[in-house]
């Protein structure tokens, strides 16, 4: 079967675009976190939607499975194929065009293989702003952003990737193409099928292009960095900043002292703006496209009042580009700093923001009791209730010994999140990593609905089998 399948794929895309081994294939068979060792019968690189359609039709004929791959920056093994007999990785990087920018409709029509950074630059050149902010922007691609419903640094104002979608072009499991690149803001003519494919992680269809809503670039911007009295003060402060700025807080990040220390130790470019003396910090960005400086003044006066009331013990506000970038670096340096600090056991959780302080207070002693010397490296998008509840190994413990605690620590954190009705897959998705945890923690009725949707669109389980939900 394999040889005939490969021949049929070569007939569609050409010999150079079907990889079955060697160094070139290895590039697509890596998983950057090292948690999976991907294996596939072949990697196929179609050039357009017609070729994707024909590849899927051939896969159906040979009962092969298709694992979509865009930038391969996902964190949950979603594009890590795991069956070299049956699975073919369909890489979208050649579909990399910006098809159209409609200025009056404020939309961009972009193909799935366009990097997020290229799409952002195209929007920027046309006088717009594409508000998906991920540190992986130069490598991740629009198809992956859509398929994971990516979050990032400015969800608090602009929403998740899902909230920007005004149309999709999708190739179904049997090869048929659904062209819904409408750019409509209103369409109640049935179920919202766009929404079904966004966040489906390649298990329901292959997204080949999308119409995304654009925003206007900000003309007023300021970044505040605050040392908090405690986590509860951070929750109160983000809520107050939203109210006093007319909900123009576009980024709102909580940072623990441990996470900040790792970042400052790791990067010489990370400079604290004041002497640290707090367990918790909040970084907030306010922005608006309207001219003037009232938003910046509103931010400053809100923080001054918060300082008088004891919510914050120190703070700075920057509105010059270099100074704002310096403050953001304190946050964006945390993930690489954490990688450099040894093995980490990570959790991508969300809760109503009001429940975060109690969750953290409850979890912290349990973590120390579970692994003496563990270094909680907690940071994340407090404005969305989404924390990267990451745990770094004790200084004097080997990575291997720490990894032995992985299942137990996952269970400890996930059980508490589930008890509070939070999510254990807030922005990175389920992939292959969390399939069993989802089944363990979600209500059976919800798992039944997920399986029913999967069976309706992919009855033969040929799209990314083993990811998100097993049927
Ligand atoms: P891939 O990793 O290639 O694929 C991800 C999933 O989507 C897989 O299941 C795949 O099968 C499926 N898929 C890919 N393309 C398609 C398609 N065209 N049609 C159907 N299914 C498809 N994520 C966040 O949410 N927020 C962050 O702040 C964030 N920061 C990051 C920072 C760094 C440094 C890194 C390395 C990653 C970060 N991520 C973040 C994770 C990752 O960048 C996002 O999940 C991103 O959206 C994945 O895009 P990708 O193109 O790399 O997709």
XYZ file of C-alpha atoms and ligand atoms in Angstrom:
524
model
C 0.000 0.000 0.000
C 2.756 2.459 0.988
C 4.458 2.475 -2.425
C 1.197 2.935 -4.314
C 0.153 5.699 -1.943
C 3.478 7.492 -2.386
C 3.204 7.191 -6.189
C -0.305 8.655 -6.085
C 0.880 11.554 -3.912
C 3.825 12.209 -6.251
C 1.375 12.352 -9.171
C -0.428 15.203 -7.416
C 2.358 17.376 -5.964
C 5.513 16.261 -7.823
C 8.410 14.122 -6.631
C 10.239 16.915 -4.781
C 7.234 17.588 -2.578
C 6.869 14.074 -1.149
C 9.519 13.235 1.428
C 9.944 9.715 2.730
C 13.260 9.900 4.531
C 16.562 11.661 4.883
C 17.537 14.933 6.458
C 14.822 16.921 4.739
C 12.087 14.661 6.115
C 13.622 14.830 9.613
C 12.881 18.568 9.736
C 9.181 17.746 9.758
C 9.565 14.826 12.146
C 10.810 16.795 15.119
C 8.821 17.990 18.081
C 10.525 20.990 19.597
C 9.784 20.182 23.223
C 11.164 16.661 22.841
C 8.037 15.094 24.316
C 7.206 13.130 21.126
C 9.183 11.320 18.445
C 7.027 11.813 15.336
C 6.892 9.091 12.680
C 5.059 9.093 9.356
C 4.953 7.205 6.051
C 5.656 10.451 4.185
C 5.535 14.211 4.290
C 3.555 15.821 1.495
C 3.748 19.525 0.645
C 0.851 20.649 -1.567
C 0.966 24.045 -3.276
C -2.711 25.009 -3.270
C -6.190 24.057 -2.160
C -6.774 21.922 -5.238
C -3.713 19.803 -4.427
C -4.840 19.447 -0.795
C -8.218 18.288 -2.023
C -6.651 15.672 -4.289
C -4.273 14.524 -1.515
C -7.227 13.962 0.804
C -9.148 12.097 -1.874
C -6.119 9.828 -2.445
C -5.742 9.314 1.321
C -9.381 8.255 1.445
C -8.807 5.799 -1.411
C -5.822 4.176 0.361
C -7.306 4.499 3.879
C -4.318 6.598 4.875
C -4.526 9.200 7.654
C -3.548 12.853 7.300
C -1.813 14.855 10.028
C -1.828 18.569 9.224
C 1.291 20.552 10.036
C 1.764 24.299 9.688
C 4.663 25.869 11.638
C 5.169 22.880 13.974
C 5.449 25.146 17.020
C 2.521 23.598 18.904
C 3.158 22.526 22.481
C 0.852 19.502 22.809
C 2.062 17.155 20.047
C -0.858 17.959 17.734
C 1.168 17.613 14.545
C 3.379 14.798 15.846
C 2.269 11.924 13.610
C 2.732 8.570 15.319
C 1.960 5.802 12.822
C 4.539 5.279 10.054
C 2.334 2.693 8.340
C -0.762 4.808 7.884
C -0.109 8.492 8.616
C 1.033 11.150 6.160
C 2.045 14.609 7.363
C 0.440 17.280 5.209
C 2.634 20.344 5.564
C 1.031 23.642 4.567
C 4.077 25.884 4.248
C 3.744 26.313 0.466
C 0.293 27.885 0.813
C 1.807 31.117 2.049
C 0.068 33.908 0.152
C -1.866 36.882 1.430
C -4.715 36.718 -1.061
C -6.394 40.033 -0.297
C -6.674 42.942 2.102
C -10.116 44.560 1.986
C -9.548 47.971 3.601
C -13.204 49.004 3.846
C -14.189 45.666 5.361
C -11.039 45.712 7.534
C -10.164 42.105 6.658
C -7.230 40.087 5.423
C -7.636 36.876 3.418
C -4.614 34.742 4.063
C -3.518 31.197 3.313
C -2.877 28.627 6.017
C 0.858 28.381 5.435
C 1.591 32.101 5.747
C 3.624 32.762 8.884
C 1.866 34.863 11.471
C 4.667 37.433 11.215
C 4.250 37.747 7.421
C 0.501 38.201 7.817
C 1.159 40.835 10.493
C 3.595 42.660 8.198
C 1.070 42.618 5.340
C -1.581 44.094 7.641
C 0.889 46.660 8.921
C 1.843 47.730 5.377
C -1.833 48.292 4.619
C -2.246 50.497 7.721
C -3.878 47.851 9.928
C -2.985 45.684 12.886
C -3.475 41.897 13.029
C -3.981 41.318 16.736
C -2.573 37.837 17.347
C 0.545 38.238 19.487
C 2.629 35.087 19.961
C 6.352 34.840 20.666
C 6.403 32.140 17.951
C 5.125 34.575 15.249
C 8.069 34.144 12.859
C 7.622 30.351 12.810
C 3.970 29.533 13.496
C 1.537 29.785 10.595
C -2.012 30.998 10.254
C -3.411 27.473 9.729
C -1.852 26.381 13.014
C -3.078 29.515 14.793
C -6.616 28.771 13.619
C -6.457 25.041 14.264
C -5.277 25.648 17.852
C -7.425 28.770 18.383
C -4.197 30.377 19.564
C -4.301 32.812 22.463
C -1.277 34.919 23.315
C -0.506 38.272 24.809
C -3.477 40.404 23.791
C -6.506 38.126 24.053
C -7.778 40.244 26.938
C -8.814 42.927 24.452
C -8.977 41.345 20.984
C -10.118 37.838 21.920
C -8.721 34.483 20.856
C -7.920 33.727 17.207
C -11.496 32.430 16.905
C -12.854 35.925 17.530
C -11.099 37.277 14.425
C -12.448 34.702 11.976
C -14.900 35.978 9.353
C -14.653 33.021 7.007
C -12.714 29.848 6.250
C -11.793 27.657 3.328
C -11.621 24.033 4.481
C -10.871 20.742 2.773
C -13.000 17.945 4.222
C -11.875 14.386 4.924
C -13.250 13.153 1.603
C -11.476 15.900 -0.361
C -14.446 18.208 -0.910
C -13.701 21.928 -0.481
C -15.930 24.190 1.623
C -15.334 27.746 0.450
C -16.735 30.097 3.051
C -14.322 32.999 2.587
C -17.200 35.450 2.932
C -15.855 38.140 5.267
C -19.338 38.361 6.829
C -19.833 39.756 10.315
C -23.404 38.551 10.410
C -24.575 35.168 9.191
C -27.136 33.201 11.173
C -28.039 30.883 8.327
C -27.417 27.702 10.293
C -24.817 26.385 12.735
C -21.555 28.306 12.882
C -19.323 25.926 10.953
C -16.333 28.289 11.061
C -16.348 27.876 14.815
C -16.328 24.120 14.505
C -13.044 24.041 12.609
C -11.277 26.696 14.700
C -9.553 24.887 17.563
C -10.184 21.448 16.031
C -6.426 20.760 15.735
C -6.603 19.105 12.330
C -9.161 16.498 13.400
C -12.187 17.742 11.426
C -10.795 19.273 8.218
C -7.760 20.966 6.697
C -7.995 24.755 6.849
C -6.459 26.148 3.651
C -7.292 29.858 4.024
C -9.145 32.314 6.237
C -10.618 35.785 6.306
C -9.502 37.509 9.510
C -10.714 40.747 11.018
C -8.125 43.514 11.286
C -7.833 46.191 13.954
C -6.465 49.710 13.738
C -2.892 50.257 14.914
C -2.662 51.928 18.308
C -1.698 55.614 18.469
C -1.726 55.782 22.267
C 0.202 53.052 24.101
C 1.664 52.644 27.553
C 3.079 49.726 29.520
C 2.899 49.586 33.299
C 4.956 47.299 35.518
C 3.810 47.002 39.122
C 5.029 45.213 42.234
C 1.836 43.918 43.834
C 0.916 43.684 47.493
C -0.377 40.178 46.691
C -2.155 38.211 43.948
C -5.577 39.421 45.063
C -4.352 42.988 44.519
C -3.394 42.026 40.960
C -6.931 40.797 40.301
C -8.388 44.002 41.730
C -5.926 46.147 39.782
C -6.609 44.563 36.386
C -10.325 45.007 36.933
C -9.853 48.647 37.957
C -7.566 49.386 34.995
C -10.194 47.981 32.637
C -12.901 50.174 34.111
C -10.858 53.383 34.180
C -9.521 52.949 30.619
C -12.830 52.013 28.985
C -11.638 48.392 28.673
C -8.548 49.323 26.703
C -6.168 47.056 28.584
C -4.714 45.049 25.674
C -2.270 42.912 27.655
C -2.332 41.929 31.327
C 0.236 39.514 32.700
C 0.824 38.177 36.187
C 4.426 37.276 37.004
C 5.658 35.478 40.108
C 8.918 36.581 41.747
C 10.440 33.156 40.957
C 9.628 33.547 37.255
C 11.011 37.071 37.205
C 14.210 35.998 38.937
C 14.749 33.242 36.364
C 14.264 35.763 33.533
C 16.673 38.312 35.033
C 19.297 35.636 35.771
C 18.967 34.293 32.227
C 19.031 37.441 30.120
C 21.439 40.333 30.618
C 18.917 42.462 28.724
C 16.321 41.999 31.480
C 16.633 44.902 33.866
C 14.287 45.418 36.778
C 12.983 48.996 36.762
C 13.076 49.130 40.568
C 14.436 47.055 43.441
C 12.333 43.927 43.678
C 10.457 43.502 46.909
C 7.324 41.586 46.127
C 6.208 38.023 45.513
C 4.022 39.039 42.580
C 4.144 41.526 39.687
C 1.658 42.726 37.102
C 2.521 43.956 33.627
C -0.285 45.745 31.798
C -0.402 47.400 28.406
C -3.094 49.926 27.490
C -3.620 50.958 23.882
C -6.138 52.615 21.591
C -6.146 53.813 17.989
C -7.567 57.225 18.919
C -5.072 60.097 19.088
C -4.177 62.051 22.239
C -2.767 61.017 25.578
C -5.851 60.587 27.757
C -5.495 56.789 27.900
C -1.936 57.071 29.193
C -3.017 59.637 31.795
C -5.925 57.381 32.868
C -3.485 54.501 33.319
C -1.110 56.648 35.383
C -3.816 58.053 37.639
C -5.343 54.591 38.214
C -1.961 53.263 39.297
C -1.265 56.266 41.522
C -4.574 55.679 43.277
C -3.831 51.936 43.560
C -0.484 52.821 45.165
C -2.191 55.136 47.685
C -4.569 52.303 48.602
C -1.752 49.783 49.024
C -2.631 47.486 46.113
C 0.804 48.081 44.634
C 4.060 48.757 46.410
C 6.015 50.119 43.453
C 5.357 50.813 39.800
C 6.564 52.433 36.586
C 4.694 53.494 33.459
C 6.515 53.725 30.116
C 5.207 55.166 26.859
C 8.425 55.389 24.806
C 8.908 52.400 22.443
C 12.285 51.322 23.887
C 11.143 51.573 27.485
C 7.942 49.663 26.740
C 9.960 46.906 25.035
C 12.267 46.737 28.087
C 9.291 46.107 30.360
C 7.774 43.478 28.053
C 11.153 41.695 27.963
C 10.724 40.937 31.677
C 7.755 38.800 30.687
C 8.793 37.379 27.322
C 12.166 36.193 28.661
C 10.499 33.857 31.141
C 9.833 30.836 28.826
C 13.414 30.607 27.488
C 14.774 31.256 30.986
C 12.656 28.445 32.314
C 13.894 26.069 29.600
C 17.464 26.910 30.588
C 16.738 26.201 34.259
C 16.191 22.456 33.775
C 13.187 20.186 33.357
C 9.770 21.757 33.771
C 6.350 20.253 34.229
C 3.885 22.618 32.599
C 0.204 23.371 32.970
C -1.833 25.676 30.756
C -4.867 26.343 32.907
C -7.701 28.821 33.047
C -10.164 29.808 35.739
C -12.449 32.744 36.259
C -9.966 35.473 37.193
C -11.714 35.899 40.567
C -10.740 32.335 41.518
C -7.028 32.614 40.726
C -5.796 33.924 44.106
C -7.465 31.109 46.071
C -6.232 28.552 43.537
C -2.630 29.711 43.860
C -2.823 29.902 47.669
C -4.288 26.412 47.813
C -1.853 24.823 45.356
C 1.443 26.289 46.568
C 1.825 24.317 49.837
C 0.665 21.140 48.089
C 3.384 21.522 45.462
C 6.103 21.988 48.089
C 4.756 18.963 49.960
C 4.812 16.877 46.757
C 8.379 17.776 45.743
C 10.617 19.481 48.248
C 12.531 22.369 46.657
C 10.242 22.555 43.596
C 10.348 25.954 41.888
C 6.881 27.129 40.817
C 7.481 29.411 37.836
C 4.013 30.888 37.508
C 3.144 33.547 34.974
C 0.490 34.211 32.418
C -2.423 36.082 31.064
C -4.227 37.058 34.269
C -6.591 39.282 32.282
C -7.967 36.119 30.639
C -7.755 33.971 33.777
C -5.086 31.882 31.982
C -1.956 30.922 33.888
C 1.085 28.981 32.781
C 1.292 27.097 36.032
C 4.760 25.766 35.342
C 6.915 23.869 37.777
C 10.675 23.831 37.446
C 12.811 21.136 38.998
C 14.566 21.741 42.318
C 18.114 23.073 41.856
C 19.657 19.905 43.263
C 17.440 17.342 41.489
C 18.186 15.726 38.119
C 15.799 16.231 35.223
C 15.074 12.491 35.170
C 14.243 12.335 38.870
C 11.971 15.351 38.518
C 10.195 13.853 35.488
C 9.269 10.859 37.633
C 6.867 13.232 39.417
C 5.182 14.339 36.179
C 1.999 12.239 36.305
C 1.464 12.964 40.001
C 1.944 16.724 39.623
C -0.347 16.849 36.583
C -3.023 15.065 38.537
C -2.590 17.348 41.548
C -2.964 20.505 39.468
C -5.587 19.258 37.017
C -7.864 17.815 39.702
C -7.955 21.140 41.534
C -8.610 23.037 38.288
C -11.419 20.651 37.390
C -12.923 20.971 40.869
C -13.116 24.730 40.307
C -14.630 24.144 36.827
C -11.593 25.537 35.036
C -9.870 24.313 31.876
C -6.664 22.260 31.748
C -6.130 23.222 28.086
C -6.644 26.974 28.103
C -4.823 28.131 24.981
C -2.454 25.467 23.668
C -5.049 22.806 22.911
C -5.257 19.092 23.643
C -3.116 17.540 20.899
C -1.882 14.082 21.833
C -0.646 15.263 25.216
C -3.923 15.734 27.054
C -6.321 13.313 25.359
C -6.532 11.007 28.375
C -6.805 13.851 30.884
C -9.684 15.351 28.916
C -11.551 12.046 29.015
C -10.816 11.716 32.732
C -11.997 15.199 33.631
C -14.779 16.173 31.238
C -18.373 15.084 31.752
C -19.261 11.940 29.735
C -21.993 13.889 27.950
C -19.387 16.365 26.665
C -17.065 13.591 25.478
C -20.052 12.020 23.687
C -20.753 15.316 21.895
C -17.098 15.724 20.888
C -17.092 12.172 19.484
C -20.376 12.758 17.641
C -18.929 15.838 15.910
C -15.743 13.966 15.022
C -17.721 11.018 13.596
C -19.946 13.326 11.568
C -17.045 15.035 9.795
C -14.436 12.274 9.817
C -16.318 8.971 10.096
C -13.283 6.884 9.094
C -10.979 8.621 11.578
C -8.513 9.701 8.915
C -7.805 13.266 10.129
C -5.186 13.459 12.861
C -6.274 10.229 14.564
C -5.294 10.069 18.199
C -5.430 13.829 18.733
C -8.075 15.714 20.761
C -10.659 12.937 20.984
C -10.496 9.213 20.278
C -13.418 7.513 18.549
P 1.406 23.374 14.273
O 2.218 23.171 15.497
O 2.005 22.974 12.983
O 0.008 22.599 14.437
C -0.762 22.746 15.596
C -2.055 21.912 15.457
O -2.859 22.430 14.410
C -1.814 20.463 15.094
O -2.803 19.672 15.691
C -1.994 20.425 13.575
O -2.384 19.146 13.112
C -3.077 21.463 13.375
N -3.002 22.188 12.115
C -1.962 22.937 11.667
N -2.288 23.518 10.500
C -3.563 23.142 10.212
C -4.445 23.413 9.136
N -4.095 24.215 8.155
N -5.675 22.857 9.151
C -6.042 22.036 10.160
N -5.239 21.741 11.198
C -4.016 22.282 11.223
N 0.361 29.402 21.791
C -0.579 30.202 22.317
O -1.771 29.911 22.199
N -0.235 31.338 22.999
C 1.051 31.728 23.136
O 1.321 32.757 23.743
C 2.061 30.916 22.554
N 3.356 31.278 22.638
C 4.314 30.477 22.082
C 5.648 30.868 22.153
C 6.656 30.066 21.621
C 8.073 30.529 21.690
C 6.319 28.833 21.003
C 7.372 27.955 20.394
C 4.996 28.439 20.915
C 3.987 29.248 21.458
N 2.630 28.902 21.369
C 1.664 29.719 21.891
C 2.256 27.626 20.736
C 2.119 27.688 19.192
O 2.942 28.675 18.629
C 0.666 27.926 18.801
O -0.133 26.850 19.242
C 0.465 28.092 17.295
O -0.849 28.534 17.051
C 0.720 26.806 16.504
O 0.854 27.148 15.139
P 1.710 26.242 14.165
O 1.600 26.845 12.815
O 3.073 26.049 14.662
O 0.871 24.882 14.211
